[in-house]
């Protein structure tokens, strides 16, 4: 452990291999191809100094480890200016040939810096982030929802409770999907889709815990770990075979981050875009044409770059009669983040996130798309806000909406 | 640098958001792609235009503030150090626009902070390309390449004009065209109308002025690529192949004969395990399939006559090379980033006359072997080594014999790799190597080898153009090691 004056960079020390593996070449900052218009959405949408880029943040992390620079309130702000989208890692492309692990995992470096700052200098952290953490401690979710609010969407629906009636599939809604009236229509629609396909599933309703993703991304590692361990015990006790999530952040957390826990999660974790193609293929869902629509798909970073899910959502959209799926220039692993990742909806009151969102929408309009479809509530919220400020030139849909519509 | 008034003046020039003196922000520029590090600056400014650069330099010149320039941060030998802690660093990458592609005159004009792959892509969209075979294209900026690499490694003949801001803020445009001839609106030929001042600023390390724009020759993109690979048992036969290669006159700027050292191939190319000999790769691009078939046939005939042999693994490799180079018009690969997965690199480049090459090559290899043993004793494990060389013109061979160490995740290894590079260059220079990199340590080393006359000329030019020595001070000036001083 390296002491930083009175500070200790405990989490950063754990990821030092990523920091020293980085050659500081800057490919993560400058790369341009016909499929990569730019790499870092934050660098592109700010004044562009190196500290906004992956290389600059890694140099800073190294400086903190070696004691060349000291933490400061201003620096705290900088380390939160990252969407954790991972495009820098994709474009760097350096992987351990034996394990497939990224040699320079910038998302882990940034998360570690956040964790150390939050631990050592909580007062420097934006109060909005701290409020998420206190909400979590009080309500077991980041948005301060009461337990009844979390199951409100399921009112008048006859859905099994996973703790009382074991089912092979647990539909995991996620806190964000339940956080607003608009978003909470998604779990209802997802449940109806699954019922239509005769899927035997259950929910946790008011007892559904938060997965811990938001808390981990903003740096509260101990809290996230605690949540993770409790949740694994809960999920394993349910006896289900699969957990199907509606939120990309939950999927990434449950599938990837939960691997760090000593106790292993037994059920398989699937995002709903991985679950639906089979139902469509087996003709359990009869899809009808509602209206013709030229649409493009925005790959959420959590399930795209972080989980490698690219083909399944496209298979769903291609199966929808009337939908003409087209691709943006930067698509799949090259997708530019919507702007909402890594807690950026909170950073600078969301203004930077919205600016980044504009770029995503414009890239869709550039190829002639009339709608942008995504599969993540954070993407949807941010892109929708960006669309509103562009006079709703292009609507934003969740893929669940599209499937649900086609079933009516 | 740290006066409130200065900061305020800079903010007035470029806008408040494009100036920073935050410690962490300036620290982010303290590393670059090299093992030698970046610049320790008191402040960083990101200008957006030639006019802004002119105002900044005028201000810095009046205040005697050292100015250090950075493009993509892609150097091998480090950024200019300037006066650590006092520098005003110009991050030029905000100046990243293509201003004009002129298909008729076959030129592209762009701001100097543009990263080469962005510039290349813009040209390829119009069916053209820039000849930049050895550019780490996703990393280096146009200005960095023109300044930091002697002759810009092949690009230099194609640079037609530069817009340069001198230390006092004066803006000059070199080359034929409006910068030289006020009656000529087109920038189309560099060598007309006066001395070649474009050459003066090429490879100057940014010491004579700050480049803000350039006009560069573009060529129609050749739709066909062919590759052939042969192996040779001896260096003598390889050099005989090179001699035949350079004796021919070609109209193609990229008509490469790439040589990989004995056994180097199997470290890097899957399927070539067991290839212990030198391999000579012929890469040819052209405008018709028939033409390329003829050129490849000539290569194979020459190689066979000189003892070259082939095998299925190398033939498969050639096909893969054709496919990866491709003609889809996308500058996808970056040679420097390609090696990121191999561990901590000690880049050991050399540039030598073709005449007498073999002897020096073997001495350099022996030197490296000895140092690798020493590294091993210190606990630094080697992941891989490789040797590569090619002809850069009729009389010159340019190459590398790089080492990749297993990463230890401690600062000590970077320092060791840096020392290895420094020692190698000092040894290679004693054997007559003069490297193309006019950056950081290498510029200093090159300067120690200058003859008195050349040194005097340099100093005269530098003093005339930058009397207060504010532009990249210290670069070229490591004259203490010069035995003649």
Coordinates of C-alpha atoms in Angstrom, one line a residue, chain B residues 18 22 32 56 84 137 479:
Chain B
X18 CA -9.3 25.9 -22.8
X22 CA -4.7 22.5 -12.2
X32 CA 3.4 9.9 -23.3
X56 CA -0.2 33.1 -27.3
X84 CA 10.1 21.7 -16.0
X137 CA -1.6 6.7 -37.4
X479 CA 26.0 19.8 -26.0

